[in-house]
Structure formats: C-alpha cells, structure tokens
XYZ file of C-alpha atoms in Angstrom:
608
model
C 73.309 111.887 118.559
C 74.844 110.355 115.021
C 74.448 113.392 113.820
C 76.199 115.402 116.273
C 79.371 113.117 115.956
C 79.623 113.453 112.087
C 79.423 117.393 112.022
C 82.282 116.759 115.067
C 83.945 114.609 112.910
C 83.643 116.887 109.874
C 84.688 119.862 111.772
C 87.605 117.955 112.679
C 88.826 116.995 109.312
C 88.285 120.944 108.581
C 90.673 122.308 111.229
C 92.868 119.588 110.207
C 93.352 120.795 106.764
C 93.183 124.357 107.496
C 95.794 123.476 110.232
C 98.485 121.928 107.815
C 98.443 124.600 105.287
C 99.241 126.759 108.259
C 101.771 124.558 108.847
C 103.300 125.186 105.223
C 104.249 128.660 106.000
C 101.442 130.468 104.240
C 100.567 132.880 107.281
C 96.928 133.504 105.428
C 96.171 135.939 108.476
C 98.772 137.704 108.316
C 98.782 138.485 104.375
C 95.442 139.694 104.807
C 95.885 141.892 107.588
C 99.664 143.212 106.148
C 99.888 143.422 102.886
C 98.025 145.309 100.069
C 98.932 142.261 97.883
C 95.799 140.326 98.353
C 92.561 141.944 98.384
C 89.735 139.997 99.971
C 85.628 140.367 99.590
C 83.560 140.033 102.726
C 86.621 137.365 103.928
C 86.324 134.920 101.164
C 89.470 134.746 98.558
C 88.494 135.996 95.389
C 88.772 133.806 92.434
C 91.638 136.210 91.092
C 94.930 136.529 93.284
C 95.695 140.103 93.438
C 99.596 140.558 93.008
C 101.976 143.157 93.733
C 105.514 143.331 93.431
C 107.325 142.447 97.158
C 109.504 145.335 98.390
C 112.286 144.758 100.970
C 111.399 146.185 104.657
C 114.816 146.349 105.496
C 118.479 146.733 104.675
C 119.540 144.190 101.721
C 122.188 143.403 99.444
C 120.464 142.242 96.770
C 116.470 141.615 95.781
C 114.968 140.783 91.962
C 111.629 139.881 91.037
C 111.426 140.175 87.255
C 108.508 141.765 87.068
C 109.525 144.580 85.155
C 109.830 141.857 82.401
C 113.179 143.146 81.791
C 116.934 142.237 82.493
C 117.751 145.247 84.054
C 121.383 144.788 85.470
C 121.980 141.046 84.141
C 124.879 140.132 82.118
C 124.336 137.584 79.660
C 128.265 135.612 79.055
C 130.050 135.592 76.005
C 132.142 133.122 77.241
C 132.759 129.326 76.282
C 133.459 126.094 78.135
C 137.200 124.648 77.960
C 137.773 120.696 77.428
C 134.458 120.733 75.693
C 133.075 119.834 72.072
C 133.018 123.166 70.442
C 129.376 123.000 69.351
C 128.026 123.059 73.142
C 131.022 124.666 74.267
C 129.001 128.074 74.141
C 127.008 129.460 76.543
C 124.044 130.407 74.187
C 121.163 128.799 76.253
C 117.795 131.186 76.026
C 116.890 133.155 79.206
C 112.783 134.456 79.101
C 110.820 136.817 81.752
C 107.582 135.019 81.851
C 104.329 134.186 84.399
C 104.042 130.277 85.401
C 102.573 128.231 83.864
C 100.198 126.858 86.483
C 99.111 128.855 89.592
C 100.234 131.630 88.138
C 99.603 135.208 90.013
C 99.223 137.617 87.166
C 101.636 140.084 87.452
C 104.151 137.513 88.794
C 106.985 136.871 86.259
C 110.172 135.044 87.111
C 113.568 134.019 84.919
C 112.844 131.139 82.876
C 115.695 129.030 81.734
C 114.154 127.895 78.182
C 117.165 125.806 76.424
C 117.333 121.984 76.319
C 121.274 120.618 75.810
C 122.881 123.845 76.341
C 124.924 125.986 78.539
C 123.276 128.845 80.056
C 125.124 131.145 81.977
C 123.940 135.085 83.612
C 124.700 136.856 86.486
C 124.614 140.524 88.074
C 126.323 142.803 90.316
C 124.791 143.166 93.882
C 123.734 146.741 95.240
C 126.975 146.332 97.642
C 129.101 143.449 98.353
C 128.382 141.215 100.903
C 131.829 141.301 103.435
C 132.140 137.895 106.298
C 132.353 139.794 109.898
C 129.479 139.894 112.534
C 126.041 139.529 110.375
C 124.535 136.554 109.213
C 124.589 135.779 105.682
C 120.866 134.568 104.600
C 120.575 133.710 100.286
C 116.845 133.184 99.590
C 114.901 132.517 95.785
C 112.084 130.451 94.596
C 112.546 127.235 91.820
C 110.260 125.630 89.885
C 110.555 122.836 87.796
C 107.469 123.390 85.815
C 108.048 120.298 83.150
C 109.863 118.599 86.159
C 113.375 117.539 85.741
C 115.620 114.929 83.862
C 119.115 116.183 84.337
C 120.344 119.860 85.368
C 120.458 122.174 88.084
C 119.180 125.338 89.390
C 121.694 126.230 92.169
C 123.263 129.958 92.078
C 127.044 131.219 92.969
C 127.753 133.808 94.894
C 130.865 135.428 92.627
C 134.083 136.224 94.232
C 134.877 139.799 95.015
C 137.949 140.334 92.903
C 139.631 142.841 90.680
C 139.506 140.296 87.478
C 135.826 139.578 87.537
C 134.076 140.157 84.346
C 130.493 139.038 84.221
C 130.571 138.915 80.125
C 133.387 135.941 80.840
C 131.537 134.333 83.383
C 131.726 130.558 82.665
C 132.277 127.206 84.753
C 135.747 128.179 86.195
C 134.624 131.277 87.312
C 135.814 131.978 91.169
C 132.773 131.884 93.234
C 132.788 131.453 97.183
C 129.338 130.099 97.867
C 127.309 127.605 95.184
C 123.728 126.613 96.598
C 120.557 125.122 95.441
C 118.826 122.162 93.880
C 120.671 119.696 91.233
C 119.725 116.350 89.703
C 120.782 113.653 87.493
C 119.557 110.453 86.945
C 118.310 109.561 90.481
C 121.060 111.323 92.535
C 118.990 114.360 93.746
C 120.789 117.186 95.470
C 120.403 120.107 97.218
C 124.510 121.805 96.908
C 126.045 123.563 99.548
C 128.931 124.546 99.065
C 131.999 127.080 100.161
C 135.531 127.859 98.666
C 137.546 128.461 102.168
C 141.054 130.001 101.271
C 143.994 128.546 102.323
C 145.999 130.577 104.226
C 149.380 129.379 104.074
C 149.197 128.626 100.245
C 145.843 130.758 98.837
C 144.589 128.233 97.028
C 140.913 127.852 97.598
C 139.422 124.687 98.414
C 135.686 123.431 97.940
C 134.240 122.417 101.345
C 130.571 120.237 100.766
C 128.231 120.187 103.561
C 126.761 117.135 104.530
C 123.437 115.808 102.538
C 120.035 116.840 104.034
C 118.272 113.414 105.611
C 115.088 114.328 103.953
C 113.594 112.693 100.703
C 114.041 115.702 97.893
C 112.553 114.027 95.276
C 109.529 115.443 95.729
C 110.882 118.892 95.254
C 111.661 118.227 91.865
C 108.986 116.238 90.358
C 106.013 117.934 92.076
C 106.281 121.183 89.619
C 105.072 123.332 92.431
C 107.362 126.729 93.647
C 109.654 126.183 96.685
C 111.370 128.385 98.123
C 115.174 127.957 99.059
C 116.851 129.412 101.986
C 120.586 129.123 103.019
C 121.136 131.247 106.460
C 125.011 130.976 108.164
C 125.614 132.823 111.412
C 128.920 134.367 113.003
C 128.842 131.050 114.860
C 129.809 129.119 112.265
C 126.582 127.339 111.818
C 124.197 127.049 109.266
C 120.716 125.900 108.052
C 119.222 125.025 104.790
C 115.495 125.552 104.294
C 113.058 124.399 101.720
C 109.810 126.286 102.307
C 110.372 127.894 105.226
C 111.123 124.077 106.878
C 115.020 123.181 108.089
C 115.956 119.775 105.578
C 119.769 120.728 106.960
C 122.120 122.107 109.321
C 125.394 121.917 110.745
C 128.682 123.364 111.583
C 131.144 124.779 109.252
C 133.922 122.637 111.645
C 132.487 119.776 111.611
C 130.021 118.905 109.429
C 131.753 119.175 105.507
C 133.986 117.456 103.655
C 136.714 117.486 103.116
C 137.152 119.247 106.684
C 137.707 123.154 107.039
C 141.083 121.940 109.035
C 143.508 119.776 107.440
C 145.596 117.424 109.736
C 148.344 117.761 111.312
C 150.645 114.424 110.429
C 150.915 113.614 106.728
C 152.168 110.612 104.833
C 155.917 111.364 103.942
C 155.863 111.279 100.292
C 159.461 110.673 100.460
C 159.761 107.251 101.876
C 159.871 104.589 100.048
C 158.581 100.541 100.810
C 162.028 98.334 101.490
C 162.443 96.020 98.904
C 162.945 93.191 101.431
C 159.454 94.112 103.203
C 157.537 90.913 103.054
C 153.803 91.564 102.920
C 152.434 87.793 102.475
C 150.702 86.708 105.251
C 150.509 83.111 103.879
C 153.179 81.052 101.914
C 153.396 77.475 100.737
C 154.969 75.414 103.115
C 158.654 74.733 101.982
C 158.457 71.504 103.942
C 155.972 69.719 101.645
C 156.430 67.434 99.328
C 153.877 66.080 96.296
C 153.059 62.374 97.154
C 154.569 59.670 94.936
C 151.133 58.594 93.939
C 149.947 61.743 92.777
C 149.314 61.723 88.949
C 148.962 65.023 87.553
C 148.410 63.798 84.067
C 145.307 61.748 84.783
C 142.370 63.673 82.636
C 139.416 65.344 84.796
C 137.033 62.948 82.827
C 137.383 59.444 80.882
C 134.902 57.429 78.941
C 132.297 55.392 80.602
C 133.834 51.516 80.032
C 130.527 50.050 81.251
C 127.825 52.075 78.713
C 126.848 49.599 76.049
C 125.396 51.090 72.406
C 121.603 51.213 72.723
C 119.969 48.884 70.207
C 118.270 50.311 67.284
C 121.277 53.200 66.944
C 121.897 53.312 63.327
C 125.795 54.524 62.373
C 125.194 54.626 59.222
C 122.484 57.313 59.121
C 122.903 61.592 59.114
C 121.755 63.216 62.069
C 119.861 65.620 59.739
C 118.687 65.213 56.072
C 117.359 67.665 53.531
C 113.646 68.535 53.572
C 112.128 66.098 51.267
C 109.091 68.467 51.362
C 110.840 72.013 50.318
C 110.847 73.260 46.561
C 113.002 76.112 45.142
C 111.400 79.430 45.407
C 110.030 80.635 41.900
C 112.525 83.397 41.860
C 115.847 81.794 42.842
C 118.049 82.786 40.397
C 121.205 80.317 40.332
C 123.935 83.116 39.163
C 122.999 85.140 41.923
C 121.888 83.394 44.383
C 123.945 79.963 44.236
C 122.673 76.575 43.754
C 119.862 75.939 45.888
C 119.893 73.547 48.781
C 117.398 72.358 50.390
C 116.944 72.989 53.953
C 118.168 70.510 56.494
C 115.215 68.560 58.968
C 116.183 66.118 62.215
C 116.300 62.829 60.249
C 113.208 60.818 61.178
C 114.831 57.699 61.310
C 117.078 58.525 64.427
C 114.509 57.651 67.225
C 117.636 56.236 69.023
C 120.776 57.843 67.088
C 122.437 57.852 64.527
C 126.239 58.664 63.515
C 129.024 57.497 65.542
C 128.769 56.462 68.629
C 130.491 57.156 71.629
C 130.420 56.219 75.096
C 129.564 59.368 77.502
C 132.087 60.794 79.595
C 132.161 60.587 83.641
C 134.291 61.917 86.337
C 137.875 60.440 86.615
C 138.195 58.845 89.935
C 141.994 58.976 89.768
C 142.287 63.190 88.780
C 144.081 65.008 91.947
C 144.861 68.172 89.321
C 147.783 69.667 89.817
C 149.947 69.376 93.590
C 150.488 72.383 95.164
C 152.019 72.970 98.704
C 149.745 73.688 101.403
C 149.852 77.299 103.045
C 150.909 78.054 106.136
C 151.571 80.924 108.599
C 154.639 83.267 107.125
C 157.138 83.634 110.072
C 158.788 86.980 108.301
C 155.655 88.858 107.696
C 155.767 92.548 108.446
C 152.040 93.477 107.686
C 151.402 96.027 104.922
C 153.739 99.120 104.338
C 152.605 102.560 104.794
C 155.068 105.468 104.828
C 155.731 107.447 108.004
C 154.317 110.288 109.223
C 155.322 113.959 108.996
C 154.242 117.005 110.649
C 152.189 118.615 107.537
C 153.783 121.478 106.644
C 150.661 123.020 105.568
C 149.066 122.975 108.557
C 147.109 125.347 109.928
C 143.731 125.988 112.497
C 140.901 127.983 111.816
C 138.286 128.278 114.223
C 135.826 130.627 112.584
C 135.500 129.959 108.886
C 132.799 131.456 108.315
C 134.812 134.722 107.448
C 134.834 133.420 103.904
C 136.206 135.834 101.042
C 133.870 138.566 100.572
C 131.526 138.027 97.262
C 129.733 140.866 94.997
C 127.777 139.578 92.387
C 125.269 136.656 92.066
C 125.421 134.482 88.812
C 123.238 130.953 87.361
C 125.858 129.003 85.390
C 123.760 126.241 84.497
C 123.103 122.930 81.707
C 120.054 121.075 81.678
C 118.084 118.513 79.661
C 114.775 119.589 81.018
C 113.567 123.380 79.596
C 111.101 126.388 81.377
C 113.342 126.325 84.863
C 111.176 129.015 86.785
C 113.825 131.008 88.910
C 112.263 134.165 91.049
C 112.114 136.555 94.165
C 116.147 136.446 94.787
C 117.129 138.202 97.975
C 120.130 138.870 99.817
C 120.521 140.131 103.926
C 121.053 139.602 107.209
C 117.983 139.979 108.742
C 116.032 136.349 108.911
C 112.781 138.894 109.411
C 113.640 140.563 106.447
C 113.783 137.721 104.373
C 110.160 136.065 106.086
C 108.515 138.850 105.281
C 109.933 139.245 101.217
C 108.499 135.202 101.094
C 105.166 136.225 102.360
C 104.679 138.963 99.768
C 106.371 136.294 97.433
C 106.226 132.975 97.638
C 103.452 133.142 99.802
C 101.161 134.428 97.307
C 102.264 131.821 95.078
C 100.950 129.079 97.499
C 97.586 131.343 97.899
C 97.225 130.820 94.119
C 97.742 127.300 94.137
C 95.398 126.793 96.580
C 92.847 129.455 95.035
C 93.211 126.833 91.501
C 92.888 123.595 93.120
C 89.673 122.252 93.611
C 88.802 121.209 97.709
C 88.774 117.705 96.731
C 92.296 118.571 94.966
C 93.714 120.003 97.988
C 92.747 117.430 100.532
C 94.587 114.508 98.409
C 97.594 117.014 98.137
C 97.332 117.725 101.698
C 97.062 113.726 102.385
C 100.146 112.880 99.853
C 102.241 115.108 102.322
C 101.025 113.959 105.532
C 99.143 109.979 105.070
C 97.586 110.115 108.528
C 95.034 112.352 107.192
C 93.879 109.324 104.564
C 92.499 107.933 108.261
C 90.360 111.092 109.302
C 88.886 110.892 105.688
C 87.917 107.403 106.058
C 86.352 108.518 109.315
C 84.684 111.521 107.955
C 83.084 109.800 104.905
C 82.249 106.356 106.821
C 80.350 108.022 109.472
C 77.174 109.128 107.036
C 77.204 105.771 105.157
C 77.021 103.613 108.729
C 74.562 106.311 109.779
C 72.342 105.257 106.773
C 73.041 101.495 107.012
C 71.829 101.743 110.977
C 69.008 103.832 110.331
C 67.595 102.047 106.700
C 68.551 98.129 107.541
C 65.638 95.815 108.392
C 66.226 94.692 111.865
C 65.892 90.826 112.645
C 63.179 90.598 115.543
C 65.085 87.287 117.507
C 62.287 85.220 118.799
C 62.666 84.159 122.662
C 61.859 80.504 123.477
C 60.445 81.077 126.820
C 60.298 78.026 128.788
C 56.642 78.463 130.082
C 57.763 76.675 133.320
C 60.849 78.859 133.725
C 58.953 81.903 136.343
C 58.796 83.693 139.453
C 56.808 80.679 140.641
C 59.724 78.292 139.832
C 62.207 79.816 141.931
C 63.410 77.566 144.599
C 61.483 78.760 147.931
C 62.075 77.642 151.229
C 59.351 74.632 152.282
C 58.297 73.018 155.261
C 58.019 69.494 156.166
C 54.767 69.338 155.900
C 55.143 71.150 152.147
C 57.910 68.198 151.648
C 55.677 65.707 152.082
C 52.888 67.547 150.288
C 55.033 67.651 146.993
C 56.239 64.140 147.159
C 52.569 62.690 147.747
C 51.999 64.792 144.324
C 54.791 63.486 142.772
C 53.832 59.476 143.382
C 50.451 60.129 142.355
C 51.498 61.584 138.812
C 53.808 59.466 138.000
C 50.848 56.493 138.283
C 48.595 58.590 135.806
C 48.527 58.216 132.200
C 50.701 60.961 129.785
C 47.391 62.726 128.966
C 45.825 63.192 132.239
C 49.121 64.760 133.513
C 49.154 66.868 129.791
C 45.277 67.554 130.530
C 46.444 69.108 133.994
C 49.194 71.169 132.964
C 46.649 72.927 130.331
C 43.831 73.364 133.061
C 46.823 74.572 135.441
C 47.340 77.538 132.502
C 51.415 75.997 132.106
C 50.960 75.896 128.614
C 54.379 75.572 126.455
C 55.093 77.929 124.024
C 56.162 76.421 120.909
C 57.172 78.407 117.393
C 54.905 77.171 114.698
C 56.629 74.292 112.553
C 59.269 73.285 115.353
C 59.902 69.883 116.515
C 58.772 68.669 120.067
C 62.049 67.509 121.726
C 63.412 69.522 124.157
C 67.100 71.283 123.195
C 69.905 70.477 125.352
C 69.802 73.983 127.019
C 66.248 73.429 128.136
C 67.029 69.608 129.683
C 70.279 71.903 131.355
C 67.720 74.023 132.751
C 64.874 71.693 133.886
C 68.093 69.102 135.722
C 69.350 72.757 137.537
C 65.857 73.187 138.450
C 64.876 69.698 140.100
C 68.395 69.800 141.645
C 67.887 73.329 142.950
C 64.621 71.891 144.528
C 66.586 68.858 146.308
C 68.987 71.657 147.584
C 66.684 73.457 149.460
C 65.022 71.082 150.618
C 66.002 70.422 154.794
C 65.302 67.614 156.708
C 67.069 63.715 156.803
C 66.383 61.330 154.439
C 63.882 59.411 156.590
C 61.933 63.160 155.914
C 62.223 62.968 152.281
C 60.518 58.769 152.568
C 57.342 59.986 154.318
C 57.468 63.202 151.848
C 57.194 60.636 149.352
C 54.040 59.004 151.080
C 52.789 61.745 152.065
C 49.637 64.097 150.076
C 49.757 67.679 149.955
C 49.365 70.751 147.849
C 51.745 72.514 145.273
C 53.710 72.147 141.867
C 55.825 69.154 142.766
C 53.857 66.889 140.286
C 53.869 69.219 137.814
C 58.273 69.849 137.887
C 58.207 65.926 138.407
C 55.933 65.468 135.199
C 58.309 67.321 133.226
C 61.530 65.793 134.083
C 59.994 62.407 133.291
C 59.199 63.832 129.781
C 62.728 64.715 129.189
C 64.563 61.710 129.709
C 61.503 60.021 128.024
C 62.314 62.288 124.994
C-alpha cells in the first residue's frame, strides 16, 4: 500500500515535469514526427542533437540563420556617431559567426556581437520590402546573453524605405520605423517597442513607445539561456509581444503608447501672456497686524547660566593639553628639513575637573520671540494660478488605423554595449503566425532540446522549480514519502501496557436485581465490612479477582481508577428499585453475590 502511493507520487512529479517543458513551447512530439532535424534511437534522445538549418514553409520577407558562417548580404557601417568623443565615435565594434557557447547544437551558428565599449552597427536589405495594408506584420529572432549583461541592448530596426538609405552610413540617426527587442542598463530592464508614425499635416515622424510588459524581465537577461522574441501587429491595430512563444505584452496602437498616436485637439496658446497684475498668493501677511510693544527682537536665542557656580578643584591656570613628557625625537629628524621638533601634545593629567578659563554654560533665553512677523491670512484678490488659454491645435488631425506605418526594407542592429559575445540568430520576417511557429521549432526549439539534452535530471528539475516554485512542494512529497516509509517500517514500536482493573468485567456491569438479590448483597456487604483486611484480601484471591499490578508500581489507586470504582458503586445504587425501607432490610438481610466484594473495594479506596 506505501508502496503503491510513492510510485503514484513519483509518477506524478514525472508528468509534472514533462508537462511544463511542454508548456515552454518545445512541441518534442511534434519535432520528432516533422522534422528531419532531430534524429532519435529506439525513442530515446541521443546524446548528440542532430541540427539542420530551418527553412521557411511559407512566403517571407526576410529569414537568416548564419550558418553558412558567412555575412552574405550584411553591410558593415562606415559611419560615425555625431555629438560624440571622436575615439568611440566610430562604429568599429567586432561582429563573429560562431556556435554557443553552452547548449550548443553543432551546426548552429548565430551573429555574435564581440566588442566591449564600442559602437557596433550592421544591417541588410530584405528579399522585398515589407508595405502596411491588410497582412500582419510578425518580426521574430533569438538573443542570448551568454556572459549576461551589464549595460547594452540587442533590439533591431526595421529601416525606412527611402530613396537616401545607404546601409554603409547607417548610424544612430538613421530613419527606421519599427525598433524592438531587449535593452538594459543598470537595473532598468527593457523590452523596446517602438514605431515612428508620420505626421500627416507636417511629415515629421514621431516616436510612439508602447506601454512596458507587467512581467519581471530580469530573468531574460541574466539567465544566459536563448529566448526567442516575437513582435506580431495585425490590420486591427493591435499587437503582442512574445518572449518564448508566451504573450509578456499587448495592446492597441490607439490607446496603449505614449505619447498618443492622436494629438489633441485644444492647445495652450503660446501667445498669451500672464497679466502682470495676476495675483497668485493664496496667503499674505495680514496688513492689519501690528508687532507688540513688548516684543524684543534683539534679545539673544541663548544667555549664560547666572546660577552655575565654578566646580571646585578647576584649575585656570593649567593647559588643557601638554606635551608628551614620554616622546623622544626620532633618530632621523633632521632639523633643516624637517623643522624643530615638537613634541606631541597629551590631555593634561591634571585636569580631572578643568582647566583654562572658565565659563558658565549657555541655556535657552526665556525672553527670545526672534524676529515679528505678521500672521497670514486668506488673500481676498487671489486669482489661482495662470495658465494660458486654449486654442484649437492647428495640427490636429485623427487617425484611426495607424498601423499603416511607412513601409520599411531593410533590417539593421545599431548597437553599444559593455557586456561582449551577444548571441543574435534565426531572424525572420512574414505574415503568417504559422510560418513563423514552425521556423522556431526547427530553431529555437532545437536549442531548448539541447539544453535539456546537457543538463543533468537533477539540473532540470531545479530549473524547472526556479520557474514555477510550486513544484519545490511535489519534490518534498516525492522524496519524503520513502524516508517516512522507512521510519514506519524500521522504528521500534512502544508496546503501551494496559492497567486492567481486574474488577472492571462483563460481571461488573450493572444488572437488573431483585429484592430478594437486594437484600442478598447488603447482608454481604455488613458481614465484610466486620471482617479483618486479610480475610476479605484472602477472599478476593480464592474468588480468582486478583489485581493486576506492573512490577515495581506503587499500591494506591490513581484517580482514574477511584473515578471508576465511585461510577461503579453509584451505577449499582441506580439500578437498584425498591423504597428505602427495601434497601434497610437489604442491609439485614444474607444472600448470595459480589456485593461484599464491590463494597470491600470502595472501603480500600477512601482508606488509601
């Protein structure tokens, strides 16, 4: 039976685990069954992740993987910073095609940003430009902070289709229309999402911020694993941020960034100006006050104490401090150089009291007011505080579907960080949310079959707890059961000895009697109580009422037992029927039963 509910209890813990990393996206079934990535043996993994390079199932604007190893359409830029020191003005950061680090899938390579303190900045051209009209937009590509992070970013733009860009010049001020991904610095951790929506009564674009995700990202950054980033926005104007396949954001393109898509409709008039008689104060001295005659501003905030008296023994004539009578010049003073030599200075001994002059101690002046000032009351002219009018804004306008943004045709990293080997990989850009599930399965989802391949099952359940802490309890469960199992089974048991009452039995139990029984017992009862201790002890024995005593234990009767004997003699009296001129010749009476021996042992009792 114990056994039974520890294998349940272990099979639970099982489909627990196995559940969650289902949960993580990693559809284990489904890369086994539909992709020629991952070869399996006889359905167990193999200790080697077999790899092959994701291909798009559908129609896409842009996919890289890297692992060709080389930069095959990427444009490193020539260009430099402006309003920046001229040393790290350049954008000559180091850009490698290398396999992770850790959990690595070999074959897998990825960009890796390999600079400390510098600009980096790359980008390429997309297969076709990506135009706003009745598709979704959906920007997906993995990030991993394999030496974690200290300050920098690893968010991408999406580069403005226009007739001026140049991706050799591409630098900070570059026109982009969509800037997404993870940033950090210090402890501000950020996942950017951001649009440049065109004015379209003056054409200057503005930068519109979505609202932060609610969720904690720091993990995201420090836990040096891969994670994949999605950004999906739909003809609807809405859109979703994913980290892993899991929503962290979403939102409305009306109503949920800032500064809002529409601006408002009354302005401030820039043009009007506060009235110089516009009174403000809401509080002014009272013009009606006057200082009291009495009122001494002149009096100090503190005077000498007139009653302290000089403490005998205080010696005015003596230093505070004296030279060390003890100190000698150093061997290798050296007058012309270093000045004549004093000795240093030591808390004079002779001051137990004080010594110098002495002064009487300073206490609050009962007489300072400080200076008058006029109480404040109420202004009667106050006019509140001045704001200009309002104007209609002349630059007012209403869009209700901003999500036709500016079309955008080339994808760039324009990037500083303090942190090195910034692990960038599997970029795709469609329409198709299928099409872009499916490139993170042969992707990213091999990636997390590799990290769990590396990790060693005690490894992955404390991962697996970290993420999710009620797990910690079905552990407990699971690994308490066998130890209770072995104290229950292995612990000497304590055999509690029962104090039987030898004249607690079947025979005890109050039966009805008749008179002639009555008078029986009570005949008995008179006669025993007339005979010696012994005799009565001597019949008890030959009766075969013999009490049963533990060796070594003392003789008196416990207060449970006296309970028990009293319940017994009063049970007797209840049952017993007839007057009380009945229970008199009961008492005179002779007859046969146990009466003498019940009355015996109530005697002892209160004896005892």
């Amino acid at each position: 039976m114990y056994f039974q509910g520890y294998w349940l209890c272990l099979g639970l813990l099982f489909v627990s685990v196995n559940a969650e990393f289902m949960d993580d996206g990693v559809e284990v079934e489904e890369l086994g069954e539909n992709s020629e990535d991952i070869d399996t043996n006889e359905g167990e993994l193999s200790s080697e992740i077999k790899y092959k390079t994701p291909q798009p199932v559908g129609e896409v604007y842009f996919t890289e993987t890297f692992d060709s190893g080389k930069l095959a359409g990427w444009v490193l830029s020539k260009a430099k910073k402006d309003d920046t020191n001229v040393e790290i003005s350049i954008y000559d950061g180091r850009w490698e095609i290398e396999e992770l680090k850790e959990n690595r899938a070999p074959g897998d390579r990825g960009l890796v940003l390999k600079s400390r303190a510098k600009h980096h900045a790359i980008s390429t051209v997309l297969a076709k430009p990506f135009i706003f009209a009745d598709r979704p937009l959906i920007v997906q590509y993995e990030v991993n902070f394999q030496d974690g992070i200290d300050c920098g970013g690893a968010y991408i733009k999406l580069l403005a289709d226009t007739d001026d860009l140049n991706l050799e010049n591409f630098h900070d001020k570059t026109s982009y229309i969509i800037m997404f991904g993870p940033d950090k610095c210090g402890e501000d951790y950020k996942l950017h999402f951001i649009i440049r929506h065109k004015h379209p009564k003056t054409g200057v674009y503005e930068e519109k911020h979505a609202k932060p995700p609610d969720v904690d990202l720091k993990p995201f950054f420090t836990d040096r694993k891969t994670h994949l980033y999605t950004l999906v926005m739909n003809p609807d104007d809405t859109f979703e941020v994913l980290i892993d396949q899991i929503v962290v954001n979403k939102g409305s393109l009306l109503e949920d960034v800032v500064p809002p898509i529409n601006p408002l409709k009354e302005i401030e008039d820039p043009a009007d100006e506060k009235p110089d008689d516009w009174d403000e104060r809401a509080k002014i001295p009272d013009p009606s006050a006057i200082k009291p005659e009495d009122w001494d501003e002149d009096e100090p905030a503190q005077i000498e104490d007139l009653s302290a008296v000089k403490p005998d023994g205080w010696l005015d004539a003596e230093p505070k401090f004296i030279p060390d009578p003890n100190a000698e010049k150093p061997d290798d003073w050296n007058e012309d150089m270093d000045g004549e030599w004093e000795a240093p200075r030591i808390s004079n001994p002779a001051c137990r009291i004080g010594c110098g002059e002495w002064k009487p101690p300073m206490i609050n002046n009962p007489k300072y007011k400080g200076v008058w000032r006029p109480p404040m009351i109420d202004n009667p002219n106050y006019q509140g505080i001045w704001s200009p009018r309002k104007i209609p804004n002349p630059y007012y306008f209403e869009d209700d579907h901003p999500f036709l943004l500016t079309s955008f045709r080339a994808l760039g990293l324009e990037l500083w960080s303090m942190t090195s080997d910034i692990y960038f990989d599997n970029f795709i850009i469609c329409s198709e949310k299928e099409v872009a599930d499916r490139w993170a399965t042969d992707g990213w989802g091999v990636k997390m079959l590799a990290n769990a391949n590396e990790l060693g099952i005690l490894r992955q359940l404390i991962t697996t707890a970290e993420e999710r802490p009620w797990l910690w309890l079905i552990y407990l469960v699971t690994a308490g059961l066998p130890i209770a199992l072995i104290i229950s089974f292995c612990w000497p048991r304590k055999v509690k000895k029962k104090y039987e009452d030898a004249n607690y039995k079947e025979t005890d139990i109050c039966k009805p009697q008749t008179k002639g029984a009555l008078e029986q017992e009570g005949k008995e009862e008179k006669a025993a109580l007339e005979k010696p201790l012994d005799l009565v002890e001597e019949k008890q024995q030959s009766d075969g009422e013999i009490l049963e005593k533990e060796e070594g234990e003392p003789q008196e009767k416990s207060e449970e037992e006296i309970e028990i004997i009293e319940g017994q003699e009063e049970g007797n009296k209840s049952n017993k029927s007839g007057s009380e001129d009945e229970m008199k010749e009961a008492d005179e009476s002779t007859g046969s039963g146990d009466g003498p021996v019940k009355s015996v042992r109530k005697r002892r009792v209160r004896k005892e």
